[in-house]
Amino acid sequence: MRTQVAIIGGGPSGLLLAQLLHKEGVDTIVLERRTKEHVLSRIRAGVLEQGLVDMMRAAGTAERLDREGFKHDGTVLSFNDEIVRIDLAKHAGRPVTVYGQTEVTADLYAARESWGGETLFEVDDVELKGLDSDAPYVTFRHDGQDKRIDCDFIAGCDGFHGVSRKSIPENVRTEYEKVYPFGWLGILSETPPANHELIYANSSRGFALCSMRNAHLSRYYVQCELSDKVENWSDEAFWDELRRRIPQEVAETLVTGPSIEKSIAPLRSFVSEPMRWGRLFLCGDAAHIVPPTGAKGLNSAASDVYYLHQGLTRYYNDKDNEGIDRYSEKALARVWKVERFSWWMTSLLHRFPDQNPFDLKMQQAEIAFLQENEAAQHALANNYVGLPY
Ligand code: RFL
Ligand code: PHB
């Protein structure tokens, strides 16, 4: 097989890149380790920056997003019963859009299928070869056969546990990592959201988040211990804990019901540099992870896709190498700012096991400062809605 760009990973970054390249007449093959059903069953991000919404429009895949996505002009932080609303419209001049990652991915698969784009599911033993030559290729097993794709470039969009990052020699790669001493226990329930905007709550019992997918589907998280297990949490126990962490007036009107999904995610900050080696470009979680507190994982995958699709388009359409040559530098410049924001939000809103009374006072002072200082609200709002590309 031969294609111009072989894309490893059929998650949101791989599919969005494939769709944008298709619009520019660039040929791709997507290789995905799991089934489509499995990819679409993963409940993940829920908050989209305008940059990602704009790219979905450019890709011609925003029809349902424009119809069903909810624009949020504000977001709420709480510290026990004290509430700070960050006015996104006033401070940043644009909203965020609530629309699930699962839906983004489903829309991208539907578009790819509509024009017959090639996606191979359940591929195994993927290996990236000849990356430092002009003739890279990918080998893998599919349908019980050994296969090979020759290509011009490889886009490593295969997430944190994929093969792409590890295909860059260790002596070329520098990895930066911070692992947080807690996780998030999340549930999805067919109940109306606790509030019309998201609530990020720092309480004496730990962090909680009230989020949503639509008017009848809510997503909630509570900070938990890393060693905790989903089996330890009945729905009742979850709702009780959530109520104790969110402002009382919200807890009193919280509508509860059976969970339809329950999972625990660890929290990590991670960046691997560079994001390009030879003919391989890393995109999204393959190159960097943020803790979910700032809602930035999917959105920073999208900004990588923006820079990479621009670079590849210029390479193919204008015979100009500048975009691909500067890809790693441009993507990383934005990634590090997003890492900083996600780390700061995480530090501000969680209870840390080794936190002493002074550390707690610092969190309280930061919240108090945010409450009274417009410049601080402005900075938060502009990071939350998304830094420019
Ligand atoms: P993905 O989604 O992990 O997709 C990678 C795909 O590659 C496949 N794969 C391979 N395919 C072929 N060969 C191999 N060897 C392969 N190895 C892996 C995988 O099966 C998979 O299909 O990475 P991508 O596309 O870079 O997208 C990144 C996002 O998924 C991620 O950053 C976000 O979900 C993070 N995230 C959030 N981001 C936001 O922007 N806003 C949010 O509100 C938000 N909330 C969240 C989140 C992530 C969470 N979890 C569970 C980690 C909430 C949670 C709880
Ligand atoms: C979600 O709805 O899953 C969600 C929203 C905001 C975050 C993280 C996750 O910061």
Short mmCIF file of C-alpha atoms in Angstrom, two decimals, residues 10-265:
data_model
loop_
_atom_site.label_atom_id
_atom_site.label_comp_id
_atom_site.label_asym_id
_atom_site.label_seq_id
_atom_site.Cartn_x
_atom_site.Cartn_y
_atom_site.Cartn_z
CA GLY A 10 -7.93 6.79 14.92
CA GLY A 11 -8.71 9.02 17.90
CA PRO A 12 -9.73 12.66 17.54
CA SER A 13 -6.29 13.97 16.50
CA GLY A 14 -5.71 11.34 13.83
CA LEU A 15 -9.20 11.69 12.38
CA LEU A 16 -9.25 15.50 12.38
CA LEU A 17 -5.83 15.63 10.70
CA ALA A 18 -7.00 13.10 8.10
CA GLN A 19 -10.16 15.07 7.35
CA LEU A 20 -8.37 18.44 7.04
CA LEU A 21 -5.72 16.90 4.76
CA HIS A 22 -8.44 15.30 2.64
CA LYS A 23 -9.94 18.78 2.13
CA GLU A 24 -6.56 19.86 0.74
CA GLY A 25 -6.30 16.85 -1.56
CA VAL A 26 -3.69 15.02 0.55
CA ASP A 27 -4.11 11.25 0.74
CA THR A 28 -4.04 9.42 4.11
CA ILE A 29 -4.51 5.95 5.59
CA VAL A 30 -5.51 5.74 9.27
CA LEU A 31 -4.40 2.73 11.36
CA GLU A 32 -6.33 2.10 14.60
CA ARG A 33 -5.46 -0.58 17.15
CA ARG A 34 -9.01 -0.98 18.51
CA THR A 35 -12.48 -1.32 16.95
CA LYS A 36 -14.48 1.78 16.06
CA GLU A 37 -17.05 0.79 18.71
CA HIS A 38 -14.33 0.72 21.36
CA VAL A 39 -12.98 4.15 20.36
CA LEU A 40 -16.51 5.57 20.48
CA SER A 41 -17.24 4.05 23.89
CA ARG A 42 -14.48 6.01 25.65
CA ILE A 43 -16.00 8.87 27.62
CA ARG A 44 -13.48 11.67 27.73
CA ALA A 45 -13.39 15.38 27.05
CA GLY A 46 -16.45 17.59 27.06
CA VAL A 47 -15.30 21.19 26.60
CA LEU A 48 -14.17 22.47 23.19
CA GLU A 49 -12.22 25.66 22.54
CA GLN A 50 -13.31 27.86 19.66
CA GLY A 51 -10.15 26.87 17.74
CA LEU A 52 -11.29 23.25 17.66
CA VAL A 53 -14.85 24.24 16.72
CA ASP A 54 -13.43 26.34 13.85
CA MET A 55 -11.33 23.41 12.65
CA MET A 56 -14.36 21.10 12.72
CA ARG A 57 -16.08 23.69 10.52
CA ALA A 58 -13.10 23.88 8.17
CA ALA A 59 -13.15 20.08 7.99
CA GLY A 60 -16.83 20.17 7.02
CA THR A 61 -17.76 18.12 10.11
CA ALA A 62 -19.42 20.71 12.35
CA GLU A 63 -23.04 20.42 11.27
CA ARG A 64 -24.18 18.48 14.36
CA LEU A 65 -21.73 20.31 16.63
CA ASP A 66 -23.20 23.66 15.54
CA ARG A 67 -26.70 22.34 16.14
CA GLU A 68 -26.26 20.42 19.39
CA GLY A 69 -23.20 22.00 21.08
CA PHE A 70 -23.88 24.31 24.03
CA LYS A 71 -22.10 27.64 24.22
CA HIS A 72 -20.98 28.51 27.75
CA ASP A 73 -20.23 32.17 28.47
CA GLY A 74 -18.93 31.50 31.96
CA THR A 75 -17.49 28.90 34.30
CA VAL A 76 -17.67 28.68 38.08
CA LEU A 77 -15.02 28.01 40.72
CA SER A 78 -16.03 27.34 44.30
CA PHE A 79 -14.13 27.11 47.57
CA ASN A 80 -16.43 25.41 50.05
CA ASP A 81 -19.50 27.67 49.80
CA GLU A 82 -17.72 30.66 48.27
CA ILE A 83 -18.35 31.07 44.54
CA VAL A 84 -16.38 32.90 41.83
CA ARG A 85 -17.92 33.05 38.37
CA ILE A 86 -15.45 33.67 35.56
CA ASP A 87 -17.21 35.62 32.83
CA LEU A 88 -15.67 34.19 29.67
CA ALA A 89 -17.68 36.42 27.33
CA LYS A 90 -16.62 39.59 29.14
CA HIS A 91 -12.95 38.72 29.67
CA ALA A 92 -12.14 36.67 26.61
CA GLY A 93 -14.83 37.69 24.17
CA ARG A 94 -15.66 34.12 23.23
CA PRO A 95 -17.33 31.11 24.81
CA VAL A 96 -16.38 27.46 25.12
CA THR A 97 -18.60 24.79 23.59
CA VAL A 98 -19.85 21.79 25.52
CA TYR A 99 -19.92 18.80 23.13
CA GLY A 100 -18.50 15.38 23.93
CA GLN A 101 -15.25 14.06 22.48
CA THR A 102 -17.20 10.90 21.63
CA GLU A 103 -19.48 12.97 19.39
CA VAL A 104 -16.52 14.78 17.76
CA THR A 105 -14.97 11.40 16.99
CA ALA A 106 -18.26 9.94 15.70
CA ASP A 107 -18.75 12.95 13.38
CA LEU A 108 -15.20 12.59 12.05
CA TYR A 109 -15.65 8.85 11.40
CA ALA A 110 -18.96 9.52 9.63
CA ALA A 111 -17.29 12.11 7.37
CA ARG A 112 -14.35 9.82 6.59
CA GLU A 113 -16.68 6.96 5.72
CA SER A 114 -18.84 9.22 3.52
CA TRP A 115 -16.01 9.69 1.00
CA GLY A 116 -14.47 6.23 1.42
CA GLY A 117 -11.35 7.27 3.37
CA GLU A 118 -9.32 4.21 4.30
CA THR A 119 -9.20 3.26 7.99
CA LEU A 120 -7.84 -0.09 9.12
CA PHE A 121 -9.11 -1.20 12.54
CA GLU A 122 -7.64 -3.78 14.92
CA VAL A 123 -4.12 -3.43 13.57
CA ASP A 124 -1.36 -5.05 15.65
CA ASP A 125 2.42 -4.91 15.91
CA VAL A 126 2.64 -1.48 14.28
CA GLU A 127 6.27 -0.50 13.62
CA LEU A 128 7.52 2.76 12.13
CA LYS A 129 10.57 2.35 9.88
CA GLY A 130 12.94 4.56 7.89
CA LEU A 131 11.95 7.65 9.83
CA ASP A 132 15.31 9.34 9.27
CA SER A 133 15.24 8.58 5.53
CA ASP A 134 13.20 9.98 2.61
CA ALA A 135 11.21 6.75 2.36
CA PRO A 136 9.49 5.99 5.66
CA TYR A 137 7.11 3.05 5.97
CA VAL A 138 4.87 1.33 8.46
CA THR A 139 4.61 -2.42 9.01
CA PHE A 140 1.75 -4.08 10.92
CA ARG A 141 -0.53 -7.10 11.15
CA HIS A 142 -4.11 -6.82 9.94
CA ASP A 143 -6.68 -9.54 9.18
CA GLY A 144 -4.06 -12.20 9.94
CA GLN A 145 -1.60 -10.81 7.36
CA ASP A 146 1.64 -8.86 7.53
CA LYS A 147 1.17 -5.54 5.72
CA ARG A 148 3.24 -2.49 4.80
CA ILE A 149 2.40 1.11 3.93
CA ASP A 150 4.97 3.26 2.15
CA CYS A 151 4.46 6.99 2.62
CA ASP A 152 6.03 10.46 2.62
CA PHE A 153 5.30 11.21 6.28
CA ILE A 154 3.94 9.51 9.39
CA ALA A 155 1.68 11.30 11.88
CA GLY A 156 1.89 9.71 15.34
CA CYS A 157 -1.60 10.33 16.72
CA ASP A 158 -1.70 7.17 18.83
CA GLY A 159 -2.10 8.58 22.31
CA PHE A 160 0.07 8.30 25.41
CA HIS A 161 0.51 4.51 25.20
CA GLY A 162 1.09 4.34 21.43
CA VAL A 163 4.22 3.28 19.53
CA SER A 164 5.02 6.57 17.78
CA ARG A 165 6.75 8.48 20.57
CA LYS A 166 8.81 5.41 21.47
CA SER A 167 9.98 5.18 17.84
CA ILE A 168 12.04 8.34 18.36
CA PRO A 169 15.48 7.24 19.64
CA GLU A 170 15.92 7.73 23.37
CA ASN A 171 19.00 9.89 22.92
CA VAL A 172 16.96 12.35 20.84
CA ARG A 173 13.96 12.56 23.20
CA THR A 174 13.62 14.54 26.41
CA GLU A 175 10.61 13.75 28.57
CA TYR A 176 9.24 16.01 31.31
CA GLU A 177 6.74 14.53 33.72
CA LYS A 178 4.80 15.24 36.88
CA VAL A 179 2.51 12.61 38.36
CA TYR A 180 -0.12 13.91 40.81
CA PRO A 181 -0.87 12.00 44.01
CA PHE A 182 -4.59 11.51 43.23
CA GLY A 183 -7.01 10.54 40.47
CA TRP A 184 -10.49 11.52 39.26
CA LEU A 185 -13.42 9.21 39.72
CA GLY A 186 -15.97 10.14 37.05
CA ILE A 187 -19.55 9.17 36.36
CA LEU A 188 -21.98 9.82 33.57
CA SER A 189 -25.68 9.89 34.46
CA GLU A 190 -28.89 10.57 32.58
CA THR A 191 -29.86 13.45 34.84
CA PRO A 192 -30.10 17.20 34.25
CA PRO A 193 -26.87 19.10 35.04
CA ALA A 194 -26.43 20.55 38.54
CA ASN A 195 -25.90 24.02 37.08
CA HIS A 196 -26.13 25.60 33.64
CA GLU A 197 -22.34 26.21 33.73
CA LEU A 198 -19.49 23.95 34.90
CA ILE A 199 -18.55 24.12 38.58
CA TYR A 200 -14.95 23.39 39.63
CA ALA A 201 -15.06 22.90 43.41
CA ASN A 202 -12.22 22.93 45.92
CA SER A 203 -13.64 21.66 49.21
CA SER A 204 -12.13 20.46 52.45
CA ARG A 205 -12.93 16.88 51.26
CA GLY A 206 -11.11 17.36 47.94
CA PHE A 207 -11.87 18.51 44.41
CA ALA A 208 -15.16 17.93 42.55
CA LEU A 209 -16.37 18.92 39.10
CA CYS A 210 -19.94 19.27 37.86
CA SER A 211 -19.97 19.03 34.07
CA MET A 212 -22.42 17.89 31.43
CA ARG A 213 -22.92 16.69 27.90
CA ASN A 214 -26.43 18.06 27.33
CA ALA A 215 -29.62 19.03 29.19
CA HIS A 216 -30.30 15.39 30.12
CA LEU A 217 -26.80 13.99 30.51
CA SER A 218 -24.43 14.99 33.31
CA ARG A 219 -20.78 14.25 33.93
CA TYR A 220 -19.39 14.52 37.48
CA TYR A 221 -15.97 13.89 38.96
CA VAL A 222 -14.55 13.67 42.47
CA GLN A 223 -10.87 13.61 43.39
CA CYS A 224 -9.99 10.15 44.76
CA GLU A 225 -6.93 8.27 45.95
CA LEU A 226 -4.72 6.75 43.28
CA SER A 227 -5.19 3.29 44.77
CA ASP A 228 -9.01 3.62 44.76
CA LYS A 229 -11.14 1.23 42.68
CA VAL A 230 -14.43 1.85 40.86
CA GLU A 231 -15.86 -1.19 42.73
CA ASN A 232 -15.42 0.72 46.00
CA TRP A 233 -17.95 3.32 44.86
CA SER A 234 -21.66 2.59 44.75
CA ASP A 235 -23.70 5.29 42.98
CA GLU A 236 -25.08 6.34 46.38
CA ALA A 237 -21.58 6.75 47.81
CA PHE A 238 -20.58 8.85 44.80
CA TRP A 239 -23.57 11.18 45.03
CA ASP A 240 -23.09 11.58 48.81
CA GLU A 241 -19.45 12.51 48.33
CA LEU A 242 -20.21 14.90 45.48
CA ARG A 243 -22.90 16.70 47.53
CA ARG A 244 -20.44 17.24 50.36
CA ARG A 245 -17.90 18.90 48.06
CA ILE A 246 -20.02 21.34 46.05
CA PRO A 247 -21.66 24.56 47.28
CA GLN A 248 -24.65 23.79 49.52
CA GLU A 249 -27.19 25.57 47.34
CA VAL A 250 -26.15 23.39 44.36
CA ALA A 251 -26.08 20.20 46.44
CA GLU A 252 -29.62 20.85 47.64
CA THR A 253 -31.06 20.80 44.12
CA LEU A 254 -28.77 18.11 42.65
CA VAL A 255 -30.75 15.52 40.71
CA THR A 256 -29.23 12.05 41.07
CA GLY A 257 -29.84 8.78 39.24
CA PRO A 258 -28.07 5.59 38.20
CA SER A 259 -24.64 5.99 36.62
CA ILE A 260 -24.25 4.74 33.06
CA GLU A 261 -20.44 4.91 33.16
CA LYS A 262 -17.97 5.03 36.03
CA SER A 263 -14.18 5.18 35.73
CA ILE A 264 -11.01 6.39 37.45
CA ALA A 265 -8.33 8.38 35.62
#
